[in-house]
PDB file of C-alpha atoms in Angstrom:
ATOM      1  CA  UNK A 264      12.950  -2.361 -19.795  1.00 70.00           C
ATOM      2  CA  UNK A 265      10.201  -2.672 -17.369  1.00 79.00           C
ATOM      3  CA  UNK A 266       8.568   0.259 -16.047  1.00 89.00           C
ATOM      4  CA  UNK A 267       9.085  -0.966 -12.471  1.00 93.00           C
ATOM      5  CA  UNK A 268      11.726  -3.209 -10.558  1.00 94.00           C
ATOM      6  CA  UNK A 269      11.995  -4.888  -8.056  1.00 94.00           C
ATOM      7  CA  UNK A 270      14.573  -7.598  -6.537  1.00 89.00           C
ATOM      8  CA  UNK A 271      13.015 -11.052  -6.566  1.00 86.00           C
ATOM      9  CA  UNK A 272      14.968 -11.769  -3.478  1.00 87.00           C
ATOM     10  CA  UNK A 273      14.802 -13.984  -1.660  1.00 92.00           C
ATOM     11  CA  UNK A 274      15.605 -11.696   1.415  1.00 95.00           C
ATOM     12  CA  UNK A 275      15.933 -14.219   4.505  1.00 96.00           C
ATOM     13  CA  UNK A 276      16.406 -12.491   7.592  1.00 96.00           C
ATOM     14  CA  UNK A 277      16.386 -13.381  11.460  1.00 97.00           C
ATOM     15  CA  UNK A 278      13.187 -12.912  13.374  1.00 97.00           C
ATOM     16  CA  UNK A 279      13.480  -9.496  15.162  1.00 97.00           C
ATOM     17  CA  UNK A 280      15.186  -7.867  12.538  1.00 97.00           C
ATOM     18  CA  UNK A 281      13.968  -4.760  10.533  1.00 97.00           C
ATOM     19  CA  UNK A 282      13.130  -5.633   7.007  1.00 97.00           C
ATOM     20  CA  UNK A 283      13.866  -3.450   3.902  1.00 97.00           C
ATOM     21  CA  UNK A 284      12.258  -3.876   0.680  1.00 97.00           C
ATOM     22  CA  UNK A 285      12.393  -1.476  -2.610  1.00 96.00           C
ATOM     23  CA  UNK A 286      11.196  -1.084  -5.873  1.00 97.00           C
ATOM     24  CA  UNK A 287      12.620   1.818  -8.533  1.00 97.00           C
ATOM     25  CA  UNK A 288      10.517   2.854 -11.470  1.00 96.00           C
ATOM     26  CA  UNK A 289      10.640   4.983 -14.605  1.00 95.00           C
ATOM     27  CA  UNK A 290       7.502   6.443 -15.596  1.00 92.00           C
ATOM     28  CA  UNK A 291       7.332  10.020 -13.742  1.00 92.00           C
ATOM     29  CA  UNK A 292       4.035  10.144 -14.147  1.00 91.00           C
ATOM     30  CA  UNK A 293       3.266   8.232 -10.896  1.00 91.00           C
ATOM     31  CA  UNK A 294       1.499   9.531  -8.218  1.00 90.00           C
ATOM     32  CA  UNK A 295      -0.530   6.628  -6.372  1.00 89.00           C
ATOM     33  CA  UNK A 296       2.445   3.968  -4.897  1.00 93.00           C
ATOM     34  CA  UNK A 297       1.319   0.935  -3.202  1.00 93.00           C
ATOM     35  CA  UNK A 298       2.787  -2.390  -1.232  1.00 96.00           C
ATOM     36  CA  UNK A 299       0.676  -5.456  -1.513  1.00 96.00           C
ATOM     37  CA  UNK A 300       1.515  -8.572   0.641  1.00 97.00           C
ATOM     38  CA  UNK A 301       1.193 -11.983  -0.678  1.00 96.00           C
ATOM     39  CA  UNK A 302       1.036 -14.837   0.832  1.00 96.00           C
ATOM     40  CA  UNK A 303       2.113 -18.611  -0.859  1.00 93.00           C
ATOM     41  CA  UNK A 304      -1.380 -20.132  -2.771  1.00 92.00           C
ATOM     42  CA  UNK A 305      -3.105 -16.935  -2.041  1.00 94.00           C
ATOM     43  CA  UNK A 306      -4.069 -13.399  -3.703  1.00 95.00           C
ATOM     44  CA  UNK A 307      -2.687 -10.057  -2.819  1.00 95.00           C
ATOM     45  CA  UNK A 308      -3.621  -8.075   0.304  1.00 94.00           C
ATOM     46  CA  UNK A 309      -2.797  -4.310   0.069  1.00 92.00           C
ATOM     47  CA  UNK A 310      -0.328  -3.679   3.184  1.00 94.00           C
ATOM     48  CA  UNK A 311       0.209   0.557   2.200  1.00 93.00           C
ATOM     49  CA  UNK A 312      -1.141   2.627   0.010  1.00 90.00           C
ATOM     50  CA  UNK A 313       0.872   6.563  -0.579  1.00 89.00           C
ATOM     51  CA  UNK A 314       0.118   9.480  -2.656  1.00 86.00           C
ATOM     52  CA  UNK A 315       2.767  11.364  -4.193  1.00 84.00           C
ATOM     53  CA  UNK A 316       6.097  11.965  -2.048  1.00 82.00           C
ATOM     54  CA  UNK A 317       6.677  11.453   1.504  1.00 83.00           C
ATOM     55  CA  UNK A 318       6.172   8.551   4.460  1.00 91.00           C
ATOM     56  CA  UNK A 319       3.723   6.843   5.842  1.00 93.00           C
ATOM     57  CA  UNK A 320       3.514   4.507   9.052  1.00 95.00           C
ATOM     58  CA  UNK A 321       1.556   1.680   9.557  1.00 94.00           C
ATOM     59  CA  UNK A 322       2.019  -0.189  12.739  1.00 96.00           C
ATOM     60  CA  UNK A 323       5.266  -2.121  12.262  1.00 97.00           C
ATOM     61  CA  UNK A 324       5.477  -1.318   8.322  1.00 97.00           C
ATOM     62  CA  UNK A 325       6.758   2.047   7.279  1.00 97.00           C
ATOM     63  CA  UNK A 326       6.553   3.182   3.421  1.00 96.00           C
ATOM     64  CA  UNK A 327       8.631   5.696   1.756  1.00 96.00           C
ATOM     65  CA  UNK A 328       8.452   7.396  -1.489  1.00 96.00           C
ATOM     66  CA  UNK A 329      10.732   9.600  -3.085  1.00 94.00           C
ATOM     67  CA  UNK A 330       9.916  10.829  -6.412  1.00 92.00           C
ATOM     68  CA  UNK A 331      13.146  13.048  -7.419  1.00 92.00           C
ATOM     69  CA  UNK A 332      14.663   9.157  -7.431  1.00 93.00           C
ATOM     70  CA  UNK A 333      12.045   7.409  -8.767  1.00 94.00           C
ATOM     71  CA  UNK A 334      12.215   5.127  -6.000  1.00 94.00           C
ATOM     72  CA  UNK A 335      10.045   3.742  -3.032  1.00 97.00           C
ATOM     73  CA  UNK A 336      10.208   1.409   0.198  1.00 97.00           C
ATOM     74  CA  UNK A 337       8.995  -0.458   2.472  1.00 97.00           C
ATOM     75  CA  UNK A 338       9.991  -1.469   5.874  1.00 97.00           C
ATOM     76  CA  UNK A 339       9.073  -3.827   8.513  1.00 98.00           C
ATOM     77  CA  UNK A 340      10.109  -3.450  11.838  1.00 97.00           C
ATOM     78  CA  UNK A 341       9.702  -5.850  14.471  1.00 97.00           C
ATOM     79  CA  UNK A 342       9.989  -8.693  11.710  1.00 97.00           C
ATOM     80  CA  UNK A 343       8.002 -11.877  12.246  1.00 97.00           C
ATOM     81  CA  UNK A 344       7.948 -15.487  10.870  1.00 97.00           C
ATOM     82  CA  UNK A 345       4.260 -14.756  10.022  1.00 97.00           C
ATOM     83  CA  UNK A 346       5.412 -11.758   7.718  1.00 97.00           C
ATOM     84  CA  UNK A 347       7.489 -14.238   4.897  1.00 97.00           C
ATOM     85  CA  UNK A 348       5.612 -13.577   2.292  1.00 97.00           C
ATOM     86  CA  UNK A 349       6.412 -12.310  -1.240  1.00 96.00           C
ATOM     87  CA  UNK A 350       5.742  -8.489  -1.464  1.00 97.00           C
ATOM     88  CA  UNK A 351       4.867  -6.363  -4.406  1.00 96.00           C
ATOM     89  CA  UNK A 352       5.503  -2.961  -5.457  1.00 96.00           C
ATOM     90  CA  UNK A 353       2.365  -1.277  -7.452  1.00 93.00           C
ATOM     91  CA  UNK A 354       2.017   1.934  -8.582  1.00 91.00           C
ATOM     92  CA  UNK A 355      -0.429   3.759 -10.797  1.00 88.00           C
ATOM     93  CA  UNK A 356      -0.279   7.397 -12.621  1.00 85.00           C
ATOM     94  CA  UNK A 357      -3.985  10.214 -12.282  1.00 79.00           C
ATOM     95  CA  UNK A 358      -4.027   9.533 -16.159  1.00 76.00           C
ATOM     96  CA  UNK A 359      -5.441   6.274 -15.051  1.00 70.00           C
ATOM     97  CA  UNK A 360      -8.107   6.953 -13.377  1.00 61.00           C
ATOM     98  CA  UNK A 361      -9.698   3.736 -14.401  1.00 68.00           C
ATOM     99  CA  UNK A 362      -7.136   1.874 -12.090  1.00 69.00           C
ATOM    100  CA  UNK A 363      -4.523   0.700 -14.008  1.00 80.00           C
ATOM    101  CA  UNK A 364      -1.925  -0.466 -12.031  1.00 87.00           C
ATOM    102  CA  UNK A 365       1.514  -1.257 -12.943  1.00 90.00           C
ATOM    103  CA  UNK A 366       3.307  -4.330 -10.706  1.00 92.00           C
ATOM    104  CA  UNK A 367       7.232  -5.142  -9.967  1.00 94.00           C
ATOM    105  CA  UNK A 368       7.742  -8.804 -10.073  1.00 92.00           C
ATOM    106  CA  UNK A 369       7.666  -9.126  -5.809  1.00 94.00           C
ATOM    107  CA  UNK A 370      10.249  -9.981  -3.408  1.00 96.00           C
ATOM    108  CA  UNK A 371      10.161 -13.025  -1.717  1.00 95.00           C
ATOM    109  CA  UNK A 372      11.451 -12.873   2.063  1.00 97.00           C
ATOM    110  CA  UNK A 373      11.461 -15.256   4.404  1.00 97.00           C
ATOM    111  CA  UNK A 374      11.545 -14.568   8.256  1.00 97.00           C
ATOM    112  CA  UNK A 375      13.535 -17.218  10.387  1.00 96.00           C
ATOM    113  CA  UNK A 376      12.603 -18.139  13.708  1.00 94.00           C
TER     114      UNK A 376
ATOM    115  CA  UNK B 293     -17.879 -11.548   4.597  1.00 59.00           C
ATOM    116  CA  UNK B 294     -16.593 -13.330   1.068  1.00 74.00           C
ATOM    117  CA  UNK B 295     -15.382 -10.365  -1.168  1.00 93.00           C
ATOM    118  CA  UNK B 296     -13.724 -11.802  -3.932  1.00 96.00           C
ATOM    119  CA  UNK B 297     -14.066 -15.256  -4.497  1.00 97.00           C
ATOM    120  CA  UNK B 298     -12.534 -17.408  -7.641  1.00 97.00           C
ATOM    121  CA  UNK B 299     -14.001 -19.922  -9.207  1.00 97.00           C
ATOM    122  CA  UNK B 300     -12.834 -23.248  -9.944  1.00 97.00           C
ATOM    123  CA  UNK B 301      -9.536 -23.018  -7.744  1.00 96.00           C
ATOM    124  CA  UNK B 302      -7.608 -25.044  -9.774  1.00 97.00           C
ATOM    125  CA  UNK B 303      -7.798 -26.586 -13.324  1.00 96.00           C
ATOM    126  CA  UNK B 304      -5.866 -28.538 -15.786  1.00 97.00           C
ATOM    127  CA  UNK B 305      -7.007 -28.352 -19.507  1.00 96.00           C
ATOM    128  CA  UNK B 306      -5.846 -29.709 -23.011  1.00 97.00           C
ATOM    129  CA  UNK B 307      -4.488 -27.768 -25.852  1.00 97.00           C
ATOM    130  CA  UNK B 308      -7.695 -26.071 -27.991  1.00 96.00           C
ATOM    131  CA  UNK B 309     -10.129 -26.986 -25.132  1.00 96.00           C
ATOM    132  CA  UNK B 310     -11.906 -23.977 -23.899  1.00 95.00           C
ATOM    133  CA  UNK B 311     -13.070 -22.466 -20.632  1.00 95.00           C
ATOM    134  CA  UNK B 312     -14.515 -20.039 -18.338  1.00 97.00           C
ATOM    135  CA  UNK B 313     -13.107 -18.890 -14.926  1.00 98.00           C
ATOM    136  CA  UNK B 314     -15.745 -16.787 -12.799  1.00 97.00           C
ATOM    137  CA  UNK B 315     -14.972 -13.966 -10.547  1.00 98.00           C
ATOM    138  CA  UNK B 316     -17.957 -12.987  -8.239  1.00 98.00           C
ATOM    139  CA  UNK B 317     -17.370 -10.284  -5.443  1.00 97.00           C
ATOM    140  CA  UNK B 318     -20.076  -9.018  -3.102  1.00 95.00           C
ATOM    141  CA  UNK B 319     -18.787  -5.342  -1.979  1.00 92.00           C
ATOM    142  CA  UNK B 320     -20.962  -3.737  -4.563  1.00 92.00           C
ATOM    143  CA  UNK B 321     -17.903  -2.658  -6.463  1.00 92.00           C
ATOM    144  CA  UNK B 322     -18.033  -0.881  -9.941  1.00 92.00           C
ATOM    145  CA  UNK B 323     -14.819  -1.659 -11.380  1.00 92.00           C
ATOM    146  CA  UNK B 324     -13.193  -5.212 -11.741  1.00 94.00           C
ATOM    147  CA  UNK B 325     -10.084  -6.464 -13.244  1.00 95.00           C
ATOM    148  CA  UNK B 326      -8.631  -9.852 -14.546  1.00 97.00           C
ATOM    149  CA  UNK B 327      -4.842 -10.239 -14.324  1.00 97.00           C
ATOM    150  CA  UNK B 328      -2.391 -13.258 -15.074  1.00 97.00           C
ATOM    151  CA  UNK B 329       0.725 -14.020 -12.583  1.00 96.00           C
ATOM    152  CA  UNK B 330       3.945 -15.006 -14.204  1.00 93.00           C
ATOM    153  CA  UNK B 331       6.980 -16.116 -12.043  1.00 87.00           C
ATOM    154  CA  UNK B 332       9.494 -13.171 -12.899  1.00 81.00           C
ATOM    155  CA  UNK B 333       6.907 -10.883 -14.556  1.00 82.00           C
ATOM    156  CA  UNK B 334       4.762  -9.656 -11.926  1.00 85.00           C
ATOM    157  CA  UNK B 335       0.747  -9.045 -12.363  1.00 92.00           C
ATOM    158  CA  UNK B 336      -0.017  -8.342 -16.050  1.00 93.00           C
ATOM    159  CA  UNK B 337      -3.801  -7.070 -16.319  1.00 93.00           C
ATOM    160  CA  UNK B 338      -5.925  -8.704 -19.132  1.00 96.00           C
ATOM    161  CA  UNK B 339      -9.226  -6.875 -19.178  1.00 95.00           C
ATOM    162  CA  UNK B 340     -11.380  -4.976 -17.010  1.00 93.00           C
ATOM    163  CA  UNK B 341     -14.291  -3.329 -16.717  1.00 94.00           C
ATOM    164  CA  UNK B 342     -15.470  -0.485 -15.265  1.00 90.00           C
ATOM    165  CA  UNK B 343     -19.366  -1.422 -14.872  1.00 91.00           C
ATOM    166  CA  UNK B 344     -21.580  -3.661 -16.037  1.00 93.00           C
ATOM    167  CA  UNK B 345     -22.197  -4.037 -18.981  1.00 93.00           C
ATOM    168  CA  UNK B 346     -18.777  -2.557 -20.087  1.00 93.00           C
ATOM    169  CA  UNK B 347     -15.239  -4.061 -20.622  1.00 95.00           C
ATOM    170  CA  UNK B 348     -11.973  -3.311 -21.928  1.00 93.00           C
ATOM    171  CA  UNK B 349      -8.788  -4.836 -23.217  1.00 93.00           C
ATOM    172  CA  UNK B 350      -5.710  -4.460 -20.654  1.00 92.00           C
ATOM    173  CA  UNK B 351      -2.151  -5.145 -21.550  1.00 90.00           C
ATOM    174  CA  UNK B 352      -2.300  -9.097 -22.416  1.00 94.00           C
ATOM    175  CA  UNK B 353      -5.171  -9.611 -23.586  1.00 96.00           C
ATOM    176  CA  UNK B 354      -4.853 -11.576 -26.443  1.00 96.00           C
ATOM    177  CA  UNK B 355      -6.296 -15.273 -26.717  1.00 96.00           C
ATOM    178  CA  UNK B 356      -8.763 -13.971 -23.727  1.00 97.00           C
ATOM    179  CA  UNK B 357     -12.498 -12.694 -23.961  1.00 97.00           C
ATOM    180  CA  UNK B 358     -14.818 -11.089 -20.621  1.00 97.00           C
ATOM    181  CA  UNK B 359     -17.970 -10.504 -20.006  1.00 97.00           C
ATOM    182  CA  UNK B 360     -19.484  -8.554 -17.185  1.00 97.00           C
ATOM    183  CA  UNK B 361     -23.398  -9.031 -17.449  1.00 95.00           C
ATOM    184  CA  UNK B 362     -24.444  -8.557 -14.077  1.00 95.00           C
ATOM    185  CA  UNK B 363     -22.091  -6.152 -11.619  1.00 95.00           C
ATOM    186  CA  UNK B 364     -21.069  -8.760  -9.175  1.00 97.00           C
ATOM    187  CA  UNK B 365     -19.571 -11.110 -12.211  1.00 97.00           C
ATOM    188  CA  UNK B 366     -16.545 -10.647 -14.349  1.00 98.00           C
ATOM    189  CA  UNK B 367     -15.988 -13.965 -16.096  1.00 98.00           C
ATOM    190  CA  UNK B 368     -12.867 -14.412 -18.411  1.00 98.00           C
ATOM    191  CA  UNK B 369     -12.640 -16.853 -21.061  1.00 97.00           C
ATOM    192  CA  UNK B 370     -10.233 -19.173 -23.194  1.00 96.00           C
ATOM    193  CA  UNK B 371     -12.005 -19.929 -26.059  1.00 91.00           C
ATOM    194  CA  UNK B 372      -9.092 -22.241 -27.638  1.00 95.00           C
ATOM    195  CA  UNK B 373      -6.517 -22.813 -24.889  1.00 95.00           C
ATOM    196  CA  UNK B 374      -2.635 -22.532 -25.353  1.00 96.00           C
ATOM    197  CA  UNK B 375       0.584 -23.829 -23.139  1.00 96.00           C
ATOM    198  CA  UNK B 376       1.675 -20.347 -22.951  1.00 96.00           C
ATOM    199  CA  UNK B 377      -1.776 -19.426 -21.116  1.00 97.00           C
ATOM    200  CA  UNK B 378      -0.285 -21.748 -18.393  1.00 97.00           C
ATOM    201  CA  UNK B 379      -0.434 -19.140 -15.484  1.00 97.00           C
ATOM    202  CA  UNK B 380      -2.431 -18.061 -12.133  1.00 97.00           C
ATOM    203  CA  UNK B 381      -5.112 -15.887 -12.671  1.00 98.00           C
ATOM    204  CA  UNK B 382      -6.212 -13.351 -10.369  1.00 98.00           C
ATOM    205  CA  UNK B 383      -9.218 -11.152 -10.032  1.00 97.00           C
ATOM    206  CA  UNK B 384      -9.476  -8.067  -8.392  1.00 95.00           C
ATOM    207  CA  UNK B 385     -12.450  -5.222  -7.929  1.00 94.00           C
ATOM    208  CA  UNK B 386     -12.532  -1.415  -6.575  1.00 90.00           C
ATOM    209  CA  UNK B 387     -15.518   0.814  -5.768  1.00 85.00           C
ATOM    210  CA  UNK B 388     -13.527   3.416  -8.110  1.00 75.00           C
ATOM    211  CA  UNK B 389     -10.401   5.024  -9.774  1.00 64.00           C
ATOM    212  CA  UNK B 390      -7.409   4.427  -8.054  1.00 60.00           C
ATOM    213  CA  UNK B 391      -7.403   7.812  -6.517  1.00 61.00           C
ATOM    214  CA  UNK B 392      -9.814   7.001  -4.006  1.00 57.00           C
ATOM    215  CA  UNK B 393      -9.922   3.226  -3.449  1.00 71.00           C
ATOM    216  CA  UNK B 394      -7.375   0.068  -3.311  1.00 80.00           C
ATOM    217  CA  UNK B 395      -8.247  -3.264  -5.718  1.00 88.00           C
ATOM    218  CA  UNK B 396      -9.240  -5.929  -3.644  1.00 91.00           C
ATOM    219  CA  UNK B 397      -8.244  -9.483  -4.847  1.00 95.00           C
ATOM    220  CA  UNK B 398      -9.392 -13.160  -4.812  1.00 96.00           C
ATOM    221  CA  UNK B 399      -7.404 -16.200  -4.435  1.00 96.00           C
ATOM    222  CA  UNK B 400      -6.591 -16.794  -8.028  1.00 97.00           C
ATOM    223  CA  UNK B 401      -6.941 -19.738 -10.223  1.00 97.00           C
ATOM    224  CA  UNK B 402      -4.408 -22.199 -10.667  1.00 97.00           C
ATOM    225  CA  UNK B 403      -4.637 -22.983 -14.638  1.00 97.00           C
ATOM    226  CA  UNK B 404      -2.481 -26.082 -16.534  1.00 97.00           C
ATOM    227  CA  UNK B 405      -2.813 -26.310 -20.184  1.00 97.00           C
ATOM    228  CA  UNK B 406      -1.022 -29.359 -21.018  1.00 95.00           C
TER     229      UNK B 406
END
């Protein structure tokens, strides 16, 4: 079993519409939850970066963790065509402190005009 | 303004040739990373290295050899290449742990072994 998940999608939604993306995970030990956006041909960009529990906004984007459930989102209001991309989950535990991150596979969504 | 930039972009190789993709960044950061991207399997980290001089075997890192001589380099090499090595690599650097700073990645490299 893989430490994290994550739907591969893809998650097609209308332009305007709020998109909701999640990963669930298994090691407790994570503190340090990130979303990375990446675009087709082209490396990741790091979209939101959370410690520990709790929200954080972002503009249009909107992450969420919650811990009890082992499980973390990410939302994007206001969607636009220029935000299909695939997104990826990453998360890392303070044992780590080198920077060892641990990746779901992405979800893919595409944003129709 | 490069950051992390990938070289060659995009290669196709033969089974037992052998070959080294360079990862140069210019943000003066201490740590850097090589990872492999799968379809279905998500970023799997291959070595890294947390200055120069140093380096350090990730989770694949098997048929795969790095060497960081000078800080702003972090080449990774296939000394005998494989079909299953068929994959797009990506570099990455940080100033530090992951406590304080994000990775910041190139463009990958687009590798073939036929």
């Amino acid at each position: 079993q893989k430490e994290v998940e994550q739907d591969p999608g893809p998650l097609s939604v209308p332009e305007g519409a709020i998109v909701s993306l999640n990963c669930t995970y298994s090691n407790s030990a994570f503190q340090y939850f990130m979303w990375y956006r990446q675009y087709s041909r082209k490396g990741p960009e790091l979209l939101m970066y959370t410690y520990s529990s709790g929200n954080k906004e972002d503009g249009r984007f909107t992450a969420q963790v919650d811990k009890s459930s082992k499980y973390i989102s990410l939302f994007i209001r206001d969607s636009q065509p220029s935000d299909s991309a695939t997104y990826l989950c990453a998360m890392s535990a303070p044992t780590d402190s080198w920077g060892k991150l641990q990746f779901g596979a992405g979800t893919q969504v595409v944003v129709t005009p | 303004n490069a950051g992390v930039t990938q070289t060659p972009k995009f290669r196709v190789l033969k089974t037992g040739q052998s070959m080294t993709l360079l990862c140069a960044q210019d943000m003066n950061h201490e740590y850097m990373y090589w990872y492999r991207q799968d379809p279905g399997m998500g970023l799997r980290l291959i070595h890294y290295s947390v200055g120069e001089g140093t380096t350090a075997k990730g989770e694949v890192p098997d048929g795969y050899n790095v060497s960081r001589l000078k800080k702003q380099n972090f080449l990774l090499g296939l000394e005998s290449a494989a079909p299953s090595q068929t994959s797009v690599y990506f570099c990455a650097s940080s100033y530090g742990d992951i406590s304080n700073q994000p990775q910041h990645f190139g463009d990958g490299t687009r590798l073939s072994i036929l």
